[in-house]
Amino acid sequence: MNLTIDIKEHANEYDVTLAGEIDAYTAPELKKRFMGITENKNPNITVDFTHVSYMDSTGLGVFIALLKAVKANDGSLQFVGVSDRLKRLFDITGLTEILNLNSQVEGGVK
């Protein structure tokens, strides 16, 4: 399936809007795009999941790697628009304890 990745940058603020499916097919490109951002110092990343219809364990691996890279560069990571279905996936794996999840989108990503 396809995944659309839209990244808007404002100084060290990165608003990432995802649409589609995050799986073994789309995860490598997503990881590549994220790792480019995390090479910057103090990246503050907001990822909007509003239009993500599916994610598997490969996608979870991308977000764990992203979190580690962001923390290594003194940045922050926040997820918005996380559906109940995706939140359950994060809950089952215990990742809600370490990731900043917000199921509500307040005006969406800028």
PDB file of C-alpha atoms in Angstrom, residues 2-92:
ATOM      1  CA  ASN A   2       1.015   3.643  -0.129  1.00  0.00           C
ATOM      2  CA  LEU A   3       2.052   6.133   2.489  1.00  0.00           C
ATOM      3  CA  THR A   4       2.102   9.879   1.959  1.00  0.00           C
ATOM      4  CA  ILE A   5       4.661  11.756   4.056  1.00  0.00           C
ATOM      5  CA  ASP A   6       4.304  15.550   4.230  1.00  0.00           C
ATOM      6  CA  ILE A   7       6.938  17.407   6.259  1.00  0.00           C
ATOM      7  CA  LYS A   8       6.691  21.114   7.001  1.00  0.00           C
ATOM      8  CA  GLU A   9       9.647  22.796   8.688  1.00  0.00           C
ATOM      9  CA  HIS A  10       9.670  25.994  10.741  1.00  0.00           C
ATOM     10  CA  ALA A  11      13.159  26.518  12.253  1.00  0.00           C
ATOM     11  CA  ASN A  12      13.633  23.377  14.409  1.00  0.00           C
ATOM     12  CA  GLU A  13       9.899  22.591  14.401  1.00  0.00           C
ATOM     13  CA  TYR A  14       8.819  19.765  12.100  1.00  0.00           C
ATOM     14  CA  ASP A  15       5.166  19.002  11.450  1.00  0.00           C
ATOM     15  CA  VAL A  16       4.825  15.598   9.812  1.00  0.00           C
ATOM     16  CA  THR A  17       1.482  14.511   8.383  1.00  0.00           C
ATOM     17  CA  LEU A  18       1.143  10.861   7.436  1.00  0.00           C
ATOM     18  CA  ALA A  19      -1.614   9.309   5.330  1.00  0.00           C
ATOM     19  CA  GLY A  20      -2.032   5.661   4.382  1.00  0.00           C
ATOM     20  CA  GLU A  21      -0.473   2.499   5.753  1.00  0.00           C
ATOM     21  CA  ILE A  22       2.766   2.055   7.684  1.00  0.00           C
ATOM     22  CA  ASP A  23       4.041  -1.458   7.065  1.00  0.00           C
ATOM     23  CA  ALA A  24       7.103  -3.394   5.906  1.00  0.00           C
ATOM     24  CA  TYR A  25       6.742  -1.870   2.443  1.00  0.00           C
ATOM     25  CA  THR A  26       6.446   1.805   3.472  1.00  0.00           C
ATOM     26  CA  ALA A  27       8.470   1.859   6.724  1.00  0.00           C
ATOM     27  CA  PRO A  28      11.952   2.094   5.126  1.00  0.00           C
ATOM     28  CA  GLU A  29      11.108   5.344   3.309  1.00  0.00           C
ATOM     29  CA  LEU A  30       9.460   6.743   6.442  1.00  0.00           C
ATOM     30  CA  LYS A  31      12.533   5.920   8.521  1.00  0.00           C
ATOM     31  CA  LYS A  32      14.813   7.490   5.911  1.00  0.00           C
ATOM     32  CA  ARG A  33      12.803  10.732   5.932  1.00  0.00           C
ATOM     33  CA  PHE A  34      12.699  10.870   9.745  1.00  0.00           C
ATOM     34  CA  MET A  35      16.409  10.180  10.165  1.00  0.00           C
ATOM     35  CA  GLY A  36      17.146  13.154   7.893  1.00  0.00           C
ATOM     36  CA  ILE A  37      15.258  15.383  10.313  1.00  0.00           C
ATOM     37  CA  THR A  38      16.882  13.985  13.442  1.00  0.00           C
ATOM     38  CA  GLU A  39      20.372  14.837  12.203  1.00  0.00           C
ATOM     39  CA  ASN A  40      19.541  18.437  13.160  1.00  0.00           C
ATOM     40  CA  LYS A  41      20.143  19.664  16.702  1.00  0.00           C
ATOM     41  CA  ASN A  42      17.065  20.048  18.942  1.00  0.00           C
ATOM     42  CA  PRO A  43      14.447  18.769  16.485  1.00  0.00           C
ATOM     43  CA  ASN A  44      10.894  19.195  17.764  1.00  0.00           C
ATOM     44  CA  ILE A  45       8.718  16.808  15.802  1.00  0.00           C
ATOM     45  CA  THR A  46       4.931  16.497  15.778  1.00  0.00           C
ATOM     46  CA  VAL A  47       3.561  13.523  13.855  1.00  0.00           C
ATOM     47  CA  ASP A  48      -0.097  13.622  12.806  1.00  0.00           C
ATOM     48  CA  PHE A  49      -1.630  10.128  12.530  1.00  0.00           C
ATOM     49  CA  THR A  50      -5.139  11.331  11.644  1.00  0.00           C
ATOM     50  CA  HIS A  51      -5.036   9.742   8.182  1.00  0.00           C
ATOM     51  CA  VAL A  52      -3.057   6.585   9.019  1.00  0.00           C
ATOM     52  CA  SER A  53      -5.333   3.612   8.406  1.00  0.00           C
ATOM     53  CA  TYR A  54      -2.955   0.807   9.409  1.00  0.00           C
ATOM     54  CA  MET A  55       0.374   0.224  11.123  1.00  0.00           C
ATOM     55  CA  ASP A  56       2.240  -2.989  11.865  1.00  0.00           C
ATOM     56  CA  SER A  57       5.246  -3.814  14.042  1.00  0.00           C
ATOM     57  CA  THR A  58       7.626  -2.502  11.374  1.00  0.00           C
ATOM     58  CA  GLY A  59       6.090   0.932  11.875  1.00  0.00           C
ATOM     59  CA  LEU A  60       6.499   0.651  15.629  1.00  0.00           C
ATOM     60  CA  GLY A  61      10.196  -0.029  15.064  1.00  0.00           C
ATOM     61  CA  VAL A  62      10.490   3.171  13.019  1.00  0.00           C
ATOM     62  CA  PHE A  63       8.991   5.221  15.847  1.00  0.00           C
ATOM     63  CA  ILE A  64      11.228   3.633  18.489  1.00  0.00           C
ATOM     64  CA  ALA A  65      14.279   4.482  16.350  1.00  0.00           C
ATOM     65  CA  LEU A  66      12.889   7.988  15.838  1.00  0.00           C
ATOM     66  CA  LEU A  67      12.427   8.513  19.565  1.00  0.00           C
ATOM     67  CA  LYS A  68      16.015   7.410  20.282  1.00  0.00           C
ATOM     68  CA  ALA A  69      17.417   9.694  17.570  1.00  0.00           C
ATOM     69  CA  VAL A  70      15.348  12.676  18.739  1.00  0.00           C
ATOM     70  CA  LYS A  71      16.444  12.217  22.350  1.00  0.00           C
ATOM     71  CA  ALA A  72      20.095  11.844  21.285  1.00  0.00           C
ATOM     72  CA  ASN A  73      19.854  15.281  19.642  1.00  0.00           C
ATOM     73  CA  ASP A  74      18.009  16.952  22.548  1.00  0.00           C
ATOM     74  CA  GLY A  75      14.721  17.172  20.691  1.00  0.00           C
ATOM     75  CA  SER A  76      11.102  16.311  21.384  1.00  0.00           C
ATOM     76  CA  LEU A  77       8.560  14.025  19.749  1.00  0.00           C
ATOM     77  CA  GLN A  78       4.781  14.199  19.950  1.00  0.00           C
ATOM     78  CA  PHE A  79       2.056  12.214  18.210  1.00  0.00           C
ATOM     79  CA  VAL A  80      -1.391  13.661  17.491  1.00  0.00           C
ATOM     80  CA  GLY A  81      -4.476  12.241  15.841  1.00  0.00           C
ATOM     81  CA  VAL A  82      -3.818   8.719  17.106  1.00  0.00           C
ATOM     82  CA  SER A  83      -6.913   6.586  16.513  1.00  0.00           C
ATOM     83  CA  ASP A  84      -8.196   4.157  19.134  1.00  0.00           C
ATOM     84  CA  ARG A  85      -7.017   1.264  16.951  1.00  0.00           C
ATOM     85  CA  LEU A  86      -3.443   2.596  16.738  1.00  0.00           C
ATOM     86  CA  LYS A  87      -3.433   3.552  20.402  1.00  0.00           C
ATOM     87  CA  ARG A  88      -4.280  -0.070  21.254  1.00  0.00           C
ATOM     88  CA  LEU A  89      -1.227  -1.168  19.262  1.00  0.00           C
ATOM     89  CA  PHE A  90       0.954   1.234  21.254  1.00  0.00           C
ATOM     90  CA  ASP A  91      -0.722   0.072  24.508  1.00  0.00           C
ATOM     91  CA  ILE A  92      -0.207  -3.640  23.792  1.00  0.00           C
TER      92      ILE A  92
END
